[in-house]
Structure formats: C-alpha cells, structure tokens
Amino acid sequence: ALPLAVDGPVGEDALARAQWACVDTPAALLQAVGGLAWPAARLRPWWLSYRAQPVEGAVARPEAALLAGVCEGAPQECAVDGHWLDLPSADPADWAPLLPALLAGADAATALPRRL
C-alpha cells in the first residue's frame, strides 16, 4: 500500500517517492521472499495505488504506473502471482469496505487479471 502515500504535486519529489514505493520496496520484498525455504509462489501480493490507471476519469498519479514493472515482472522472474489494484482515492474510507469481498473471492482457482 506504499504507493497510496504518493501525493502532492506531480514532480520530482513525487517521482522519487513513487520510485521507492513502486520499484525499490517491491523489489526488496521479492528478494527477501526469494531467500525463504517455502515456495515464493505462496506469496500473492496486492499492489495498491490510486488513480494511476482509473477506469473513469483522468490519471491523477502517473508516477504510480511504476507498479507495472513489479506487476508484470514478478510473475516471470520470481513466480509470485500478484495483482495491481488501482483505487479511486488514497482514503481507505472510500474503498476499504469493498476489499474483503474482492480478496475473499481471490484464490488460486480464480483467474483474476493482474491489473484491476
């Protein structure tokens, strides 16, 4: 959920924070998981952003599109099947009540797209 903290004006500072939240931190997580004895495939992360790829309206946080790298690369490089969920806002009150139903329905037998 670190990309939810990317805020403020779009610019160098926001891009640096997005680099940390969307590239560096997921890479560190996957590297740490790769060193564990149990299969990395058991980890199924949900990468959260807001308004980076909205269904309706304009893109508000283009920096969070850096999540595309881990979303597409992790399954190929680390055998970690994750999903990128782009939310309507950074405020959990807007979307938190809806997540349990989505996550409860997501299991190994459910073929969800990588980007939602």
Short mmCIF file of N, CA and C in Angstrom, two decimals:
data_model
loop_
_atom_site.label_atom_id
_atom_site.label_comp_id
_atom_site.label_asym_id
_atom_site.label_seq_id
_atom_site.Cartn_x
_atom_site.Cartn_y
_atom_site.Cartn_z
N ALA A 1 0.81 -1.19 0.00
CA ALA A 1 0.00 0.00 0.00
C ALA A 1 0.86 1.27 0.00
N LEU A 2 2.16 1.11 -0.10
CA LEU A 2 3.02 2.30 -0.07
C LEU A 2 2.73 3.30 -1.19
N PRO A 3 2.34 2.86 -2.40
CA PRO A 3 2.02 3.86 -3.43
C PRO A 3 0.86 4.77 -3.06
N LEU A 4 0.05 4.40 -2.08
CA LEU A 4 -1.02 5.28 -1.65
C LEU A 4 -0.47 6.53 -0.98
N ALA A 5 0.78 6.49 -0.55
CA ALA A 5 1.41 7.64 0.09
C ALA A 5 2.01 8.62 -0.91
N VAL A 6 1.98 8.28 -2.19
CA VAL A 6 2.49 9.20 -3.22
C VAL A 6 1.43 10.27 -3.40
N ASP A 7 1.76 11.48 -2.98
CA ASP A 7 0.78 12.56 -3.06
C ASP A 7 1.48 13.87 -3.36
N GLY A 8 0.73 14.94 -3.31
CA GLY A 8 1.29 16.25 -3.61
C GLY A 8 1.36 16.47 -5.10
N PRO A 9 1.99 17.57 -5.49
CA PRO A 9 2.08 17.88 -6.92
C PRO A 9 2.93 16.84 -7.65
N VAL A 10 2.54 16.54 -8.88
CA VAL A 10 3.33 15.64 -9.70
C VAL A 10 4.63 16.36 -10.03
N GLY A 11 5.74 15.75 -9.70
CA GLY A 11 7.04 16.36 -9.94
C GLY A 11 8.14 15.46 -9.43
N GLU A 12 9.32 16.03 -9.27
CA GLU A 12 10.50 15.24 -8.89
C GLU A 12 10.35 14.57 -7.53
N ASP A 13 9.81 15.27 -6.54
CA ASP A 13 9.64 14.68 -5.21
C ASP A 13 8.67 13.51 -5.24
N ALA A 14 7.55 13.69 -5.92
CA ALA A 14 6.56 12.60 -6.02
C ALA A 14 7.14 11.43 -6.81
N LEU A 15 7.92 11.71 -7.83
CA LEU A 15 8.53 10.64 -8.62
C LEU A 15 9.54 9.87 -7.78
N ALA A 16 10.31 10.55 -6.96
CA ALA A 16 11.27 9.87 -6.08
C ALA A 16 10.54 8.99 -5.07
N ARG A 17 9.45 9.49 -4.52
CA ARG A 17 8.67 8.68 -3.58
C ARG A 17 8.03 7.48 -4.29
N ALA A 18 7.56 7.68 -5.50
CA ALA A 18 6.99 6.58 -6.28
C ALA A 18 8.05 5.55 -6.63
N GLN A 19 9.26 5.97 -6.93
CA GLN A 19 10.36 5.04 -7.21
C GLN A 19 10.59 4.15 -6.00
N TRP A 20 10.60 4.75 -4.82
CA TRP A 20 10.79 4.00 -3.58
C TRP A 20 9.61 3.05 -3.32
N ALA A 21 8.37 3.58 -3.48
CA ALA A 21 7.17 2.81 -3.14
C ALA A 21 6.82 1.75 -4.17
N CYS A 22 7.07 2.02 -5.44
CA CYS A 22 6.60 1.14 -6.52
C CYS A 22 7.68 0.25 -7.14
N VAL A 23 8.94 0.61 -6.92
CA VAL A 23 10.03 -0.17 -7.53
C VAL A 23 10.96 -0.74 -6.45
N ASP A 24 11.55 0.13 -5.66
CA ASP A 24 12.56 -0.32 -4.69
C ASP A 24 11.99 -1.24 -3.62
N THR A 25 10.88 -0.85 -3.01
CA THR A 25 10.31 -1.65 -1.92
C THR A 25 9.76 -2.99 -2.42
N PRO A 26 8.98 -3.03 -3.51
CA PRO A 26 8.56 -4.34 -4.01
C PRO A 26 9.74 -5.24 -4.39
N ALA A 27 10.78 -4.66 -4.96
CA ALA A 27 11.96 -5.47 -5.31
C ALA A 27 12.62 -6.03 -4.06
N ALA A 28 12.70 -5.24 -3.00
CA ALA A 28 13.29 -5.73 -1.75
C ALA A 28 12.43 -6.84 -1.15
N LEU A 29 11.11 -6.68 -1.20
CA LEU A 29 10.21 -7.72 -0.70
C LEU A 29 10.40 -9.01 -1.47
N LEU A 30 10.42 -8.94 -2.79
CA LEU A 30 10.57 -10.15 -3.61
C LEU A 30 11.94 -10.79 -3.42
N GLN A 31 12.97 -9.98 -3.23
CA GLN A 31 14.29 -10.53 -2.96
C GLN A 31 14.31 -11.25 -1.63
N ALA A 32 13.66 -10.68 -0.61
CA ALA A 32 13.61 -11.32 0.71
C ALA A 32 12.82 -12.62 0.65
N VAL A 33 11.71 -12.63 -0.06
CA VAL A 33 10.88 -13.83 -0.19
C VAL A 33 11.63 -14.90 -0.96
N GLY A 34 12.40 -14.49 -1.94
CA GLY A 34 13.15 -15.45 -2.75
C GLY A 34 14.16 -16.23 -1.93
N GLY A 35 14.59 -15.71 -0.81
CA GLY A 35 15.56 -16.39 0.04
C GLY A 35 14.94 -17.30 1.07
N LEU A 36 13.63 -17.39 1.13
CA LEU A 36 12.96 -18.23 2.12
C LEU A 36 12.87 -19.67 1.63
N ALA A 37 12.76 -20.59 2.58
CA ALA A 37 12.71 -22.02 2.25
C ALA A 37 11.38 -22.40 1.58
N TRP A 38 10.27 -21.77 1.98
CA TRP A 38 8.98 -22.13 1.38
C TRP A 38 8.86 -21.47 0.02
N PRO A 39 8.07 -22.04 -0.85
CA PRO A 39 7.96 -21.51 -2.22
C PRO A 39 7.44 -20.08 -2.25
N ALA A 40 8.08 -19.27 -3.05
CA ALA A 40 7.66 -17.88 -3.20
C ALA A 40 6.27 -17.78 -3.82
N ALA A 41 5.84 -18.81 -4.51
CA ALA A 41 4.52 -18.78 -5.15
C ALA A 41 3.40 -18.67 -4.13
N ARG A 42 3.66 -18.97 -2.88
CA ARG A 42 2.64 -18.82 -1.83
C ARG A 42 2.33 -17.36 -1.55
N LEU A 43 3.24 -16.48 -1.86
CA LEU A 43 3.02 -15.05 -1.67
C LEU A 43 2.22 -14.54 -2.87
N ARG A 44 1.08 -13.93 -2.58
CA ARG A 44 0.26 -13.34 -3.62
C ARG A 44 -0.05 -11.90 -3.22
N PRO A 45 0.87 -10.99 -3.48
CA PRO A 45 0.67 -9.61 -3.04
C PRO A 45 -0.40 -8.89 -3.86
N TRP A 46 -0.99 -7.91 -3.22
CA TRP A 46 -1.89 -6.98 -3.87
C TRP A 46 -1.21 -5.63 -3.82
N TRP A 47 -0.78 -5.12 -4.97
CA TRP A 47 -0.12 -3.83 -5.07
C TRP A 47 -1.21 -2.77 -5.19
N LEU A 48 -1.28 -1.84 -4.28
CA LEU A 48 -2.34 -0.83 -4.24
C LEU A 48 -1.83 0.54 -4.68
N SER A 49 -2.59 1.18 -5.53
CA SER A 49 -2.31 2.56 -5.93
C SER A 49 -3.66 3.27 -6.05
N TYR A 50 -3.62 4.53 -6.37
CA TYR A 50 -4.88 5.23 -6.63
C TYR A 50 -4.73 6.16 -7.82
N ARG A 51 -5.71 6.07 -8.70
CA ARG A 51 -5.83 6.91 -9.89
C ARG A 51 -4.59 6.89 -10.77
N ALA A 52 -3.90 5.76 -10.82
CA ALA A 52 -2.77 5.59 -11.74
C ALA A 52 -3.25 5.01 -13.06
N GLN A 53 -4.32 4.25 -13.01
CA GLN A 53 -4.94 3.68 -14.22
C GLN A 53 -6.45 3.59 -14.01
N PRO A 54 -7.10 4.75 -13.83
CA PRO A 54 -8.52 4.74 -13.49
C PRO A 54 -9.39 4.23 -14.63
N VAL A 55 -10.48 3.59 -14.25
CA VAL A 55 -11.46 3.14 -15.23
C VAL A 55 -12.20 4.36 -15.79
N GLU A 56 -12.50 5.30 -14.91
CA GLU A 56 -13.18 6.53 -15.32
C GLU A 56 -12.35 7.72 -14.89
N GLY A 57 -12.36 8.76 -15.67
CA GLY A 57 -11.65 9.98 -15.32
C GLY A 57 -10.20 9.95 -15.75
N ALA A 58 -9.52 11.01 -15.40
CA ALA A 58 -8.13 11.19 -15.81
C ALA A 58 -7.16 10.53 -14.83
N VAL A 59 -6.00 10.24 -15.33
CA VAL A 59 -4.91 9.74 -14.47
C VAL A 59 -4.47 10.89 -13.58
N ALA A 60 -4.46 10.64 -12.27
CA ALA A 60 -4.05 11.67 -11.32
C ALA A 60 -2.65 11.41 -10.77
N ARG A 61 -2.25 10.15 -10.72
CA ARG A 61 -0.94 9.78 -10.16
C ARG A 61 -0.16 8.95 -11.18
N PRO A 62 0.36 9.57 -12.23
CA PRO A 62 1.08 8.81 -13.24
C PRO A 62 2.33 8.12 -12.71
N GLU A 63 2.89 8.65 -11.61
CA GLU A 63 4.10 8.04 -11.05
C GLU A 63 3.83 6.63 -10.55
N ALA A 64 2.62 6.37 -10.07
CA ALA A 64 2.29 5.05 -9.55
C ALA A 64 2.24 4.00 -10.64
N ALA A 65 2.26 4.42 -11.90
CA ALA A 65 2.31 3.46 -13.00
C ALA A 65 3.61 2.66 -12.98
N LEU A 66 4.56 3.07 -12.15
CA LEU A 66 5.78 2.28 -11.97
C LEU A 66 5.46 0.89 -11.42
N LEU A 67 4.27 0.70 -10.86
CA LEU A 67 3.87 -0.62 -10.39
C LEU A 67 3.75 -1.62 -11.54
N ALA A 68 3.64 -1.14 -12.76
CA ALA A 68 3.55 -2.05 -13.90
C ALA A 68 4.77 -2.97 -13.96
N GLY A 69 5.91 -2.47 -13.53
CA GLY A 69 7.12 -3.29 -13.55
C GLY A 69 7.01 -4.52 -12.66
N VAL A 70 6.65 -4.32 -11.41
CA VAL A 70 6.54 -5.46 -10.49
C VAL A 70 5.33 -6.32 -10.84
N CYS A 71 4.28 -5.69 -11.31
CA CYS A 71 3.07 -6.44 -11.66
C CYS A 71 3.35 -7.42 -12.80
N GLU A 72 4.11 -7.01 -13.77
CA GLU A 72 4.41 -7.87 -14.92
C GLU A 72 5.69 -8.68 -14.71
N GLY A 73 6.65 -8.12 -14.01
CA GLY A 73 7.94 -8.79 -13.85
C GLY A 73 7.98 -9.87 -12.79
N ALA A 74 7.29 -9.66 -11.68
CA ALA A 74 7.34 -10.62 -10.57
C ALA A 74 6.86 -12.02 -10.97
N PRO A 75 5.77 -12.15 -11.73
CA PRO A 75 5.36 -13.50 -12.11
C PRO A 75 6.39 -14.20 -13.01
N GLN A 76 7.09 -13.43 -13.82
CA GLN A 76 8.07 -14.01 -14.72
C GLN A 76 9.39 -14.32 -14.03
N GLU A 77 9.84 -13.42 -13.18
CA GLU A 77 11.15 -13.54 -12.57
C GLU A 77 11.16 -14.29 -11.25
N CYS A 78 10.07 -14.18 -10.50
CA CYS A 78 10.06 -14.72 -9.13
C CYS A 78 8.95 -15.73 -8.88
N ALA A 79 8.13 -16.00 -9.87
CA ALA A 79 6.98 -16.90 -9.71
C ALA A 79 6.04 -16.43 -8.59
N VAL A 80 5.91 -15.12 -8.44
CA VAL A 80 4.99 -14.53 -7.46
C VAL A 80 3.82 -13.94 -8.24
N ASP A 81 2.65 -14.48 -7.97
CA ASP A 81 1.45 -14.03 -8.67
C ASP A 81 0.77 -12.94 -7.87
N GLY A 82 0.94 -11.71 -8.29
CA GLY A 82 0.34 -10.59 -7.60
C GLY A 82 -0.68 -9.89 -8.47
N HIS A 83 -1.38 -8.96 -7.88
CA HIS A 83 -2.38 -8.17 -8.58
C HIS A 83 -2.19 -6.70 -8.24
N TRP A 84 -2.40 -5.86 -9.22
CA TRP A 84 -2.33 -4.42 -9.03
C TRP A 84 -3.76 -3.91 -8.98
N LEU A 85 -4.13 -3.34 -7.86
CA LEU A 85 -5.47 -2.80 -7.66
C LEU A 85 -5.37 -1.28 -7.59
N ASP A 86 -5.91 -0.62 -8.61
CA ASP A 86 -5.90 0.84 -8.63
C ASP A 86 -7.23 1.33 -8.06
N LEU A 87 -7.13 2.09 -7.01
CA LEU A 87 -8.30 2.54 -6.24
C LEU A 87 -8.73 3.94 -6.64
N PRO A 88 -9.94 4.34 -6.31
CA PRO A 88 -10.42 5.66 -6.69
C PRO A 88 -9.79 6.81 -5.90
N SER A 89 -9.24 6.51 -4.71
CA SER A 89 -8.62 7.56 -3.90
C SER A 89 -7.65 6.92 -2.92
N ALA A 90 -6.88 7.74 -2.25
CA ALA A 90 -5.96 7.24 -1.23
C ALA A 90 -6.64 7.05 0.12
N ASP A 91 -7.87 7.53 0.25
CA ASP A 91 -8.60 7.47 1.51
C ASP A 91 -9.26 6.10 1.67
N PRO A 92 -8.83 5.29 2.66
CA PRO A 92 -9.42 3.96 2.85
C PRO A 92 -10.93 3.98 3.07
N ALA A 93 -11.49 5.06 3.56
CA ALA A 93 -12.93 5.12 3.77
C ALA A 93 -13.70 4.98 2.45
N ASP A 94 -13.05 5.33 1.34
CA ASP A 94 -13.69 5.24 0.02
C ASP A 94 -13.74 3.83 -0.53
N TRP A 95 -12.83 2.95 -0.10
CA TRP A 95 -12.75 1.63 -0.72
C TRP A 95 -12.55 0.46 0.24
N ALA A 96 -12.15 0.69 1.45
CA ALA A 96 -11.86 -0.41 2.39
C ALA A 96 -13.05 -1.36 2.59
N PRO A 97 -14.28 -0.88 2.68
CA PRO A 97 -15.40 -1.82 2.86
C PRO A 97 -15.58 -2.79 1.70
N LEU A 98 -15.07 -2.44 0.52
CA LEU A 98 -15.24 -3.29 -0.65
C LEU A 98 -14.15 -4.36 -0.80
N LEU A 99 -13.01 -4.15 -0.18
CA LEU A 99 -11.88 -5.07 -0.36
C LEU A 99 -12.12 -6.48 0.17
N PRO A 100 -12.74 -6.68 1.33
CA PRO A 100 -12.90 -8.06 1.81
C PRO A 100 -13.60 -8.98 0.81
N ALA A 101 -14.62 -8.49 0.14
CA ALA A 101 -15.33 -9.33 -0.83
C ALA A 101 -14.42 -9.67 -2.01
N LEU A 102 -13.66 -8.71 -2.46
CA LEU A 102 -12.73 -8.97 -3.57
C LEU A 102 -11.66 -9.97 -3.17
N LEU A 103 -11.06 -9.75 -2.02
CA LEU A 103 -9.98 -10.63 -1.58
C LEU A 103 -10.48 -12.02 -1.20
N ALA A 104 -11.68 -12.10 -0.66
CA ALA A 104 -12.25 -13.40 -0.28
C ALA A 104 -12.50 -14.25 -1.52
N GLY A 105 -12.84 -13.61 -2.62
CA GLY A 105 -13.10 -14.34 -3.85
C GLY A 105 -11.86 -14.66 -4.65
N ALA A 106 -10.72 -14.14 -4.22
CA ALA A 106 -9.48 -14.35 -4.96
C ALA A 106 -8.69 -15.49 -4.34
N ASP A 107 -8.66 -16.61 -5.03
CA ASP A 107 -7.84 -17.73 -4.59
C ASP A 107 -7.14 -18.30 -5.81
N ALA A 108 -6.43 -19.37 -5.62
CA ALA A 108 -5.65 -19.95 -6.71
C ALA A 108 -6.54 -20.38 -7.88
N ALA A 109 -7.80 -20.72 -7.62
CA ALA A 109 -8.70 -21.18 -8.68
C ALA A 109 -9.34 -20.02 -9.42
N THR A 110 -9.23 -18.81 -8.92
CA THR A 110 -9.85 -17.65 -9.53
C THR A 110 -8.86 -16.98 -10.46
N ALA A 111 -9.23 -16.87 -11.69
CA ALA A 111 -8.36 -16.22 -12.67
C ALA A 111 -8.70 -14.72 -12.74
N LEU A 112 -8.04 -13.95 -11.92
CA LEU A 112 -8.23 -12.50 -11.95
C LEU A 112 -7.14 -11.88 -12.81
N PRO A 113 -7.45 -10.80 -13.47
CA PRO A 113 -6.40 -10.11 -14.23
C PRO A 113 -5.36 -9.54 -13.28
N ARG A 114 -4.16 -9.33 -13.77
CA ARG A 114 -3.10 -8.76 -12.93
C ARG A 114 -3.41 -7.33 -12.54
N ARG A 115 -4.12 -6.63 -13.39
CA ARG A 115 -4.45 -5.22 -13.13
C ARG A 115 -5.96 -5.08 -12.98
N LEU A 116 -6.36 -4.52 -11.87
CA LEU A 116 -7.78 -4.29 -11.61
C LEU A 116 -7.98 -2.83 -11.27
#
